[in-house]
Short mmCIF file of C-alpha atoms and ligand atoms in Angstrom, two decimals:
data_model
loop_
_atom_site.label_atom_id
_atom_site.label_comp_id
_atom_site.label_asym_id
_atom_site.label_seq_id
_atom_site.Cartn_x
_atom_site.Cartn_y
_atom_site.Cartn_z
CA UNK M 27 18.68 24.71 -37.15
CA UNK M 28 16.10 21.52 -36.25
CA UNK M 29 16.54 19.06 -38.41
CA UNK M 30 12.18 19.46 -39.14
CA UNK M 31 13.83 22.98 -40.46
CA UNK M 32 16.46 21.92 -42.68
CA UNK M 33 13.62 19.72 -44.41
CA UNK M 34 12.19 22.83 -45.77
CA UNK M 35 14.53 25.58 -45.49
CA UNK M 36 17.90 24.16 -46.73
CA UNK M 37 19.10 26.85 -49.16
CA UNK M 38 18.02 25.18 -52.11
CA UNK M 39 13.98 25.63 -51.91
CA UNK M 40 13.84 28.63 -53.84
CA UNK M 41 14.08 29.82 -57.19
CA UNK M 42 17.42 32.52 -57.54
CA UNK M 43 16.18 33.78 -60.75
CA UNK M 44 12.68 33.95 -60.26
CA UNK M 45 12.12 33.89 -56.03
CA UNK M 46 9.88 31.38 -57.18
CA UNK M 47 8.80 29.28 -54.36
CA UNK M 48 7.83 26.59 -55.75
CA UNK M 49 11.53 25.22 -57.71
CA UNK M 50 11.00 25.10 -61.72
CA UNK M 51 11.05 21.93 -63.76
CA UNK M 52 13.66 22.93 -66.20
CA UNK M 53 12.54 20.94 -69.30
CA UNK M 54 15.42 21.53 -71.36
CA UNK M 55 17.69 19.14 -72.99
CA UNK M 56 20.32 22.23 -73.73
CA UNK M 57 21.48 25.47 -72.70
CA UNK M 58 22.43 28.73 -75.21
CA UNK M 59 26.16 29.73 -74.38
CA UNK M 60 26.02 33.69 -74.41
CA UNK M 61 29.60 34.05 -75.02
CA UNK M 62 31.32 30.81 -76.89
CA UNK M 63 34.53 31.52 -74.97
CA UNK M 64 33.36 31.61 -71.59
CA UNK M 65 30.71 28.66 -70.96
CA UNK M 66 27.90 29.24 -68.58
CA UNK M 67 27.31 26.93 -65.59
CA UNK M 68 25.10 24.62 -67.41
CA UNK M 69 25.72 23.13 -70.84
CA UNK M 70 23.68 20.07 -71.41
CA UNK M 71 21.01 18.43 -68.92
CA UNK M 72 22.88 15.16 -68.98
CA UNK M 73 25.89 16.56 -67.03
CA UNK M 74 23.83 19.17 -65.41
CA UNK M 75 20.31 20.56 -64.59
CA UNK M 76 19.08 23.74 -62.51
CA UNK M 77 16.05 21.11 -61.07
CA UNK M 78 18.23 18.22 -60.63
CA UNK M 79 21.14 20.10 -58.90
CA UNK M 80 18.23 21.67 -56.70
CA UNK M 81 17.61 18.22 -55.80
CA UNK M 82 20.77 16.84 -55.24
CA UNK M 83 21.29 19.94 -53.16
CA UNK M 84 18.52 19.24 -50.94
CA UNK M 85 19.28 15.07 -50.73
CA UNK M 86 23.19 16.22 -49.46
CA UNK M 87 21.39 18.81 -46.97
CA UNK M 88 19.19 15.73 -45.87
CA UNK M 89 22.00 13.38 -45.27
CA UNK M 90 24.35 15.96 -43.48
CA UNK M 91 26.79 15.36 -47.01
CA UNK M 92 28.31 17.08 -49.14
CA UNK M 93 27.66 15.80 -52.78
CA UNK M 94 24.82 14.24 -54.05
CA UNK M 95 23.42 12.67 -57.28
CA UNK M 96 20.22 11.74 -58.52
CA UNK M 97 19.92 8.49 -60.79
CA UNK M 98 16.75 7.43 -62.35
CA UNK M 99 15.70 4.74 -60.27
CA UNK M 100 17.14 3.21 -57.13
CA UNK M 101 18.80 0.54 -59.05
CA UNK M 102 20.19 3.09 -61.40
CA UNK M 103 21.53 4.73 -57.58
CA UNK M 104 22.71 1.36 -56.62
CA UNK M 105 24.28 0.31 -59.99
CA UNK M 106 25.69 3.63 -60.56
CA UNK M 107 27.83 3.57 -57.11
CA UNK M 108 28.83 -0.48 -57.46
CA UNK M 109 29.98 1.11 -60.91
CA UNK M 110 33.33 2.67 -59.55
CA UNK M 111 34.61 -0.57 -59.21
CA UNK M 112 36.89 -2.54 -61.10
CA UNK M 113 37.75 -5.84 -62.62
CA UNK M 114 38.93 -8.83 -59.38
CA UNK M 115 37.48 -6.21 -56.90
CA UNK M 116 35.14 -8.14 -54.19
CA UNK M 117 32.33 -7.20 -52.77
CA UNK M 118 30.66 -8.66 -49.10
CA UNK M 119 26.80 -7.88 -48.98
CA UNK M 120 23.89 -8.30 -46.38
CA UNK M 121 22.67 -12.16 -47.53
CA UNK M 122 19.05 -10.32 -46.77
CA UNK M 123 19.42 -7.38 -50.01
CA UNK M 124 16.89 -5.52 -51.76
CA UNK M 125 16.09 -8.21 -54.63
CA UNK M 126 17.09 -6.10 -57.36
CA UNK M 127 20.94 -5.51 -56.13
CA UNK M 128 21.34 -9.44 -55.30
CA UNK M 129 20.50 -9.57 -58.99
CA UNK M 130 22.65 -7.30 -60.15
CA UNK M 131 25.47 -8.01 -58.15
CA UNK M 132 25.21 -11.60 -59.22
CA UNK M 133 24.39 -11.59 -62.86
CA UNK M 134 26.19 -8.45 -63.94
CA UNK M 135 28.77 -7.09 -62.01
CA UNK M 136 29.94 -10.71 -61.84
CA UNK M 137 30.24 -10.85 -65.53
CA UNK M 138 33.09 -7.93 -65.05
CA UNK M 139 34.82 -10.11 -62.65
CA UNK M 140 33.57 -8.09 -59.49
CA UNK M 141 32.83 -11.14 -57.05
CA UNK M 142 30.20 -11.06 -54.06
CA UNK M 143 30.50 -13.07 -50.89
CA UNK M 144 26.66 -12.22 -48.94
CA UNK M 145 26.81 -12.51 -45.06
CA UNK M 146 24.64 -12.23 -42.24
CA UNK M 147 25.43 -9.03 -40.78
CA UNK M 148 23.62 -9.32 -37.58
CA UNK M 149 26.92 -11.07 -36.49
CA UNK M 150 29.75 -9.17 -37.10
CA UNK M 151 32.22 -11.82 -37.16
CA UNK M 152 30.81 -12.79 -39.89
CA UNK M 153 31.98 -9.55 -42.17
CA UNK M 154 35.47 -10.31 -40.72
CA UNK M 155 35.72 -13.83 -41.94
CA UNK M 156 34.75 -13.14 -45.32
CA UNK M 157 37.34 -10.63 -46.13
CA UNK M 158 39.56 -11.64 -48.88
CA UNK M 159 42.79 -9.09 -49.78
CA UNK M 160 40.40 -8.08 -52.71
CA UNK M 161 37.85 -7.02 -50.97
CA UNK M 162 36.94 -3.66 -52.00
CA UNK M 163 33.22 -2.69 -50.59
CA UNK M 164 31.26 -3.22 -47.74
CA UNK M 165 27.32 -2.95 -48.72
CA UNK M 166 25.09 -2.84 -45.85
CA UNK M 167 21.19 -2.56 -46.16
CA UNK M 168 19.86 -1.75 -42.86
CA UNK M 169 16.85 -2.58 -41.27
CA UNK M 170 16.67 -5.02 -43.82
CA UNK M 171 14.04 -6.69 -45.91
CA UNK M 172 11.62 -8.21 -45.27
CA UNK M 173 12.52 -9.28 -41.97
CA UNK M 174 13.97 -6.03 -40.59
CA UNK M 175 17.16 -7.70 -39.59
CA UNK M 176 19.33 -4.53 -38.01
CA UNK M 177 23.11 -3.91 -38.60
CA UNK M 178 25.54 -2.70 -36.24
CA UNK M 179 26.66 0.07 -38.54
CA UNK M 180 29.21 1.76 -36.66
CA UNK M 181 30.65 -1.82 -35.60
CA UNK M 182 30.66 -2.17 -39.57
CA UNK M 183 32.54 0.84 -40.41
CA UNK M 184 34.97 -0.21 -37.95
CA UNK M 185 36.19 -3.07 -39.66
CA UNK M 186 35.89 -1.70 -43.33
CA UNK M 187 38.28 0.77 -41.87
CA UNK M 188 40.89 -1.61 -40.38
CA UNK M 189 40.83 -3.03 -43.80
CA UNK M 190 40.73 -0.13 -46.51
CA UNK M 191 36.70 -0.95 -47.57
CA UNK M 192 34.56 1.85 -48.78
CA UNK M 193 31.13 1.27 -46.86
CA UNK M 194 27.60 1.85 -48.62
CA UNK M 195 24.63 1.47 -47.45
CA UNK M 196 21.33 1.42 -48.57
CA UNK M 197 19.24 3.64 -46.35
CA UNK M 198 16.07 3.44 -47.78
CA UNK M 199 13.58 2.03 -45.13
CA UNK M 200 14.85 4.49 -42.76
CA UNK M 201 15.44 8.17 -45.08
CA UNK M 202 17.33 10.06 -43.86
CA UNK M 203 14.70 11.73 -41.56
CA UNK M 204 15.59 8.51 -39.29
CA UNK M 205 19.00 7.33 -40.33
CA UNK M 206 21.87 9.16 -41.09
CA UNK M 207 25.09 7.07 -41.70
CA UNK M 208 27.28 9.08 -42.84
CA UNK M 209 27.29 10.50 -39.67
CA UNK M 210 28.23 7.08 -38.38
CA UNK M 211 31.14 7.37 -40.65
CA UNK M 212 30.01 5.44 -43.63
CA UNK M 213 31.48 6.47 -47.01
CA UNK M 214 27.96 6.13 -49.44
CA UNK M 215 24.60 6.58 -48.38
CA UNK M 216 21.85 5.05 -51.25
CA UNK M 217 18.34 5.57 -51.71
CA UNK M 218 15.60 4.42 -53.50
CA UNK M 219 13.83 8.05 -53.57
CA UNK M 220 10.70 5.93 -54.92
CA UNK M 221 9.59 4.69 -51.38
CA UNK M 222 9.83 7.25 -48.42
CA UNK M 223 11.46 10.27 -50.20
CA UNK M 224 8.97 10.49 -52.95
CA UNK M 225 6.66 9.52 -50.37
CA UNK M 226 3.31 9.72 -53.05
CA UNK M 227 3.93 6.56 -55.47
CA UNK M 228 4.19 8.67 -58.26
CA UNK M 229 7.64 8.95 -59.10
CA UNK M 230 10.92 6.27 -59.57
CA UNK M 231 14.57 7.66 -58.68
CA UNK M 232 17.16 6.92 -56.75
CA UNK M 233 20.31 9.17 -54.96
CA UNK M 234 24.04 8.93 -53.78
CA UNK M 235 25.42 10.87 -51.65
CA UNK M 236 28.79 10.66 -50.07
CA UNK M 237 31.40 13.31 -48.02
CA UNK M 238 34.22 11.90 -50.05
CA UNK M 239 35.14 14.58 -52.71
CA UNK M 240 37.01 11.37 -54.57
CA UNK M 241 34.19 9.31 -54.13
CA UNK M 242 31.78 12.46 -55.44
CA UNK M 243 34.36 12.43 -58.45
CA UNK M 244 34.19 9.30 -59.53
CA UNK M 245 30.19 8.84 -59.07
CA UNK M 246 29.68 11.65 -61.22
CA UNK M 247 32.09 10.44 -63.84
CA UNK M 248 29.76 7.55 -63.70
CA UNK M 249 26.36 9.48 -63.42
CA UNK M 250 27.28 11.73 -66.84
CA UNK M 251 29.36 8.77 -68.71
CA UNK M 252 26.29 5.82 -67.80
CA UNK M 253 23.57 8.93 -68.02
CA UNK M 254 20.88 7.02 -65.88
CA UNK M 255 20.09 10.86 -64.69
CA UNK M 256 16.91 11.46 -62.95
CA UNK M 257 14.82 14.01 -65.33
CA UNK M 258 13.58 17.60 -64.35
CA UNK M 259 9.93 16.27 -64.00
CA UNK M 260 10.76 13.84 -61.80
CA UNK M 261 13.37 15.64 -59.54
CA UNK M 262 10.49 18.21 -59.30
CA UNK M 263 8.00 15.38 -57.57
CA UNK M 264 10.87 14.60 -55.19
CA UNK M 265 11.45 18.16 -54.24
CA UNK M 266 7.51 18.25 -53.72
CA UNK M 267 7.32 15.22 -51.64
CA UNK M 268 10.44 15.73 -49.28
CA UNK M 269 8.80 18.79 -48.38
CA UNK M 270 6.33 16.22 -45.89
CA UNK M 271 8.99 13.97 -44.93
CA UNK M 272 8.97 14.82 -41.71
CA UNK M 273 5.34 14.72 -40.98
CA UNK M 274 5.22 11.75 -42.76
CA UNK M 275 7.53 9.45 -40.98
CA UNK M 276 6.02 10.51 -37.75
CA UNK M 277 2.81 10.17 -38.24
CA UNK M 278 3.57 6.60 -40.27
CA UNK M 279 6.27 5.50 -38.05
CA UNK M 280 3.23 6.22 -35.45
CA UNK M 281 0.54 3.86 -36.69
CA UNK M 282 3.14 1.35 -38.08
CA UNK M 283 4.26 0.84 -33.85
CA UNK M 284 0.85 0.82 -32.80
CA UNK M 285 -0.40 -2.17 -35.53
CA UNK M 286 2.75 -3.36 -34.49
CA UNK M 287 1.46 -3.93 -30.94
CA UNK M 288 -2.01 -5.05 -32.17
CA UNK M 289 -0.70 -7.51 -34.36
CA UNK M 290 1.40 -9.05 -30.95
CA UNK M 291 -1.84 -9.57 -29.18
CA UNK M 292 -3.42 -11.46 -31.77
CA UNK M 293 -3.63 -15.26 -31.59
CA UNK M 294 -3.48 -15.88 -35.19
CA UNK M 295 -0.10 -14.01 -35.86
CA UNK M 296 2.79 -15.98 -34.65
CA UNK M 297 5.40 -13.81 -35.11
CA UNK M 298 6.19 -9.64 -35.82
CA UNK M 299 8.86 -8.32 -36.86
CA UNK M 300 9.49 -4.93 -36.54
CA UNK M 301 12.62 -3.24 -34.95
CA UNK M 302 10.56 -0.80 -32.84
CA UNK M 303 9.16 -3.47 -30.70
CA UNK M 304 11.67 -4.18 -27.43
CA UNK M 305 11.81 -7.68 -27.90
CA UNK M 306 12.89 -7.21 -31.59
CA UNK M 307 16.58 -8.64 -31.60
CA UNK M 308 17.99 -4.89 -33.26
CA UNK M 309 15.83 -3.12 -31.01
CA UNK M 310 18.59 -1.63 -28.54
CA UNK M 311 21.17 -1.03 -31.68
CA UNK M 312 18.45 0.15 -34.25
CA UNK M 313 17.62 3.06 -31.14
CA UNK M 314 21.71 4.23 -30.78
CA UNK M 315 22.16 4.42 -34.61
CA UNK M 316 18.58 5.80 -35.71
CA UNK M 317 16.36 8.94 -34.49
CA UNK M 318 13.17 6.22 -35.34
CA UNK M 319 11.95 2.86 -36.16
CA UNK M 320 10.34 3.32 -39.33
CA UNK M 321 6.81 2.42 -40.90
CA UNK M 322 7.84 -1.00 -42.66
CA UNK M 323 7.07 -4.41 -40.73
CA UNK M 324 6.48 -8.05 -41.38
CA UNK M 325 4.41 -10.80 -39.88
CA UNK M 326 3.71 -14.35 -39.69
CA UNK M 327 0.47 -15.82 -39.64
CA UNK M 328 -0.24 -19.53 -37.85
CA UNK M 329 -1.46 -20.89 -41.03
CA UNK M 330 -0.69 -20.19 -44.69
CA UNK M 331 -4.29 -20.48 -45.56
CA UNK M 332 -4.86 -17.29 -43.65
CA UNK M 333 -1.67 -15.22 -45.10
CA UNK M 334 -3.61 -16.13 -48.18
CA UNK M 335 -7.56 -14.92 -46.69
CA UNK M 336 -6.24 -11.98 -45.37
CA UNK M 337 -4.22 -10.74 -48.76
CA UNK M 338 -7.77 -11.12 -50.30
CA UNK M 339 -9.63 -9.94 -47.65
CA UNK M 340 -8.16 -6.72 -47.49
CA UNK M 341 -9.94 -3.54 -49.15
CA UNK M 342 -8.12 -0.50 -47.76
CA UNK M 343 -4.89 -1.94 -47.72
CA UNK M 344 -3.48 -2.09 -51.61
CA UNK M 345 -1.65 -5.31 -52.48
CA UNK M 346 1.34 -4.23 -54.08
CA UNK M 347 5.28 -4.39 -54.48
CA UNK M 348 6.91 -0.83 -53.24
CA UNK M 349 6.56 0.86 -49.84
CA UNK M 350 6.86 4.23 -48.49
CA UNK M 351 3.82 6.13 -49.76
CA UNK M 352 0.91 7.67 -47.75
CA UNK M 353 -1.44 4.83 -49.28
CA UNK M 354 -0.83 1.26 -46.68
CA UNK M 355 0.53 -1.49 -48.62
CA UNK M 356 0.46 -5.03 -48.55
CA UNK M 357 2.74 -7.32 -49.90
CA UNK M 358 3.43 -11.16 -49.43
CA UNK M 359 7.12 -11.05 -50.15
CA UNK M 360 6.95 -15.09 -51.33
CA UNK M 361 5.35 -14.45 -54.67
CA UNK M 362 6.09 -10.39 -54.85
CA UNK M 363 9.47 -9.37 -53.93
CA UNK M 364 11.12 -12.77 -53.18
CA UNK M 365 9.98 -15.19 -55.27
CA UNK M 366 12.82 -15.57 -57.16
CA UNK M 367 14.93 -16.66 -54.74
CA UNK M 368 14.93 -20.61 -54.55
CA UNK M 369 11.88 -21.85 -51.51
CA UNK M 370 14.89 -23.71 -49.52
CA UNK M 371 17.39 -20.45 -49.43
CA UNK M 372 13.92 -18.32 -48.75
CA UNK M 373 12.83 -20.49 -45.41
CA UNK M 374 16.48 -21.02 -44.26
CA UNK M 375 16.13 -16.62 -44.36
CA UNK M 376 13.12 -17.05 -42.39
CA UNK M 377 11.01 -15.70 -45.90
CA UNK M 378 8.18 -18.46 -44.97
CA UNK M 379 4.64 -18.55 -47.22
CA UNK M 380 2.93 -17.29 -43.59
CA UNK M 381 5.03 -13.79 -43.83
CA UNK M 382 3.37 -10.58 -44.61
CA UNK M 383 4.64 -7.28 -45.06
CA UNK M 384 3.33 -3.72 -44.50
CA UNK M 385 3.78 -0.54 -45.44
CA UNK M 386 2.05 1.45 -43.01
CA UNK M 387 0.51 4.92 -44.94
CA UNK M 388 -1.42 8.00 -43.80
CA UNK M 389 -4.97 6.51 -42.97
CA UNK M 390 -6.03 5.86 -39.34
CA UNK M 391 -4.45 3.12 -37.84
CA UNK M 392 -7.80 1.87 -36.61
CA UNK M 393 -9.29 1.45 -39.73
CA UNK M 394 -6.26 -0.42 -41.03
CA UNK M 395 -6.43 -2.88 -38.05
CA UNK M 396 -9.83 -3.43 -38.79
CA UNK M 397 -9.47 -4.16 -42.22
CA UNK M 398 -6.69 -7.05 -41.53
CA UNK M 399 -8.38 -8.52 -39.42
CA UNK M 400 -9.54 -12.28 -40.47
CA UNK M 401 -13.29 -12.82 -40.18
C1 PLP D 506 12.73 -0.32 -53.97
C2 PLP D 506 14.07 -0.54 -53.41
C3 PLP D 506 15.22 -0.48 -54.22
C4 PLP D 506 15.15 -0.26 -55.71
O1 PLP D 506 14.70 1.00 -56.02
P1 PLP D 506 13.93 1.36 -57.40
O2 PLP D 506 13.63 2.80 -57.24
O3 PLP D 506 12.72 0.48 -57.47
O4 PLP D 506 14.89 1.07 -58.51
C5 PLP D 506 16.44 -0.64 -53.61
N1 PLP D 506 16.56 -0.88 -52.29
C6 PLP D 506 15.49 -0.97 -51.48
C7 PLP D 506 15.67 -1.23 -50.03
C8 PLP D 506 14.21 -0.80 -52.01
O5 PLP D 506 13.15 -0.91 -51.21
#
């Protein structure tokens, strides 16, 4: 079966009880045990929920895995998985992370004694030389953010595996309809389903999934025990949303290449980023490890005084944190989703007040080219 297919027709998209094509939200807290001594399947909607499992059935079935969860939000995803470690156990993360799990990592799991050592992963070497003997996991975010800075990730899994790390990445820019890495041998696969998954804005959650049945065991230990479960509602938008994940990405990944291009020709952008262009340093790897490109870029503007004219210029585009829905989004990643990392550490990352990200969404690309352009 295509993979366009397996989208829709996974063996989880319809209702066994009912036929019902359209999977229930099963709003129920609880479940009646017919016969005391021999407990049904379910038994209360923290450990376990028809929707939910429908869900994590389908997110597994995306990723080519076998076991997946679904945590409330991406960070709950993120903090859930991080959660199987223990106390003196390192951790070496991308120096570019998603905001939220440099924060975490730093201010909480370091207050369990769970170190962090952040590298640039564009150079391997540098993965290598910051392996201690406690090094336990190897978290890779790939394309990254905001600069779309690509990972080798089988080169990565290579060395976790000459030294005993469990690999996880955070595979949210690509979905899975463009990136698969478990297939490239990593151990845990992260998403936040908020952005492409969800695909509408409407709905915050977040999913692990991993081959590992010991891995499965102990994220679920963590999923029921923690209980940052995703709720029936809320698994139901998912389920709704992936159904257009693959006509989404195209046609997004489509219009994100082709602003891509405009933007190049422009004489008052000085730089793009975007890993679908050729001269894009993660171009050639980004094409071996993923089906697609994605519909996230960045760009730098000559002056900062037009970064600023065109975020107030703009009327289709919204200007907003998040990505990944059908509506186009703006963001300037200085005062949004950076801006609380210190100016110096932000310009030596190449985070400079010109930059500009987009989330390219379902309108015609011509009309969002139009609309950033500066008068
Ligand atoms: C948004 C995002 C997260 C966090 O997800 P939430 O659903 O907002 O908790 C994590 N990683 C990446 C790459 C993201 O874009």
């Amino acid at each position: 079966m295509k993979y366009g297919t397996k989208i829709l027709h996974n063996g989880h998209e319809i209702d066994p009880h009912t036929g019902a094509l359209s999977l229930p939200i099963y709003q129920t807290s609880t479940y009646h045990q017919f016969d005391m001594e021999q407990p049904g399947k379910y038994d209360y909607s923290r450990s376990g929920n028809p929707t939910r499992e429908a869900l994590e059935k389908t997110l597994a079935s995306l990723e080519n895995g076998t076991y997946a969860y679904a945590f409330a939000s991406g960070m709950a995803a993120i903090s859930s998985a991080l959660a199987i470690l223990k106390q003196g156990d390192h951790v070496i993360a991308t120096e570019d992370i998603y905001g939220g799990s440099y924060r975490i990592l730093t201010r909480f799991f370091s207050k369990f004694g769970i170190e962090t050592t952040f590298v640039d992963m564009t150079r391997l070497d540098n993965i290598r030389e910051a392996i201690r003997p406690s090094t336990k996991v190897l978290f890779l975010e790939s394309p990254s953010n905001p600069l779309l800075k690509v990972t080798d990730i089988i080169g990565a899994v290579n060395i976790a595996r000459e030294h005993n790390l469990i690999t996880m990445i955070d595979n949210t820019f690509m979905s899975p309809y463009f990136q698969r890495p478990l297939e490239l041998g990593v151990d845990i696969v992260i998403h936040s389903a908020t952005k492409f998954l969800g695909g509408h804005s409407d709905v915050i959650g977040g999913a692990v999934i991993t081959n590992s049945e010991k891995l499965a065991k102990e994220i679920y230990f963590v999923q029921n025990g923690f209980g940052a479960i995703l709720g029936p509602q809320d698994c139901w938008l998912l389920l709704r949303g992936i159904k257009t994940l693959k006509a989404r990405m195209e046609l997004q990944q489509r219009s994100a290449l082709e602003i891509a291009q405009w933007l190049k020709a422009q004489p008052w952008v000085a730089e793009v980023y975007y890993p679908g262009l050729p001269d894009h340093p993660g171009h050639r790897i980004q094409k071996e490890q993923a089906s697609g490109f994605g519909a996230v870029l960045s760009f730098a503007t000559d002056t900062v005084e037009r970064a600023y004219h065109i975020m107030k210029k703009v009327k289709l585009w919204s200007v907003a944190v998040s990505l990944g829905g059908v509506e186009s989004i703006l963001s300037y990643p200085v005062k949004m989703s950076h801006a609380a990392i210190p100016k110096a550490e932000r310009e030596r990352l190449g985070i400079t007040d010109r930059l500009i990200r987009l989330s390219v969404g379902l309108e015609d690309a011509e009309d969002l080219m139009e609309d950033l352009r500066p008068e």
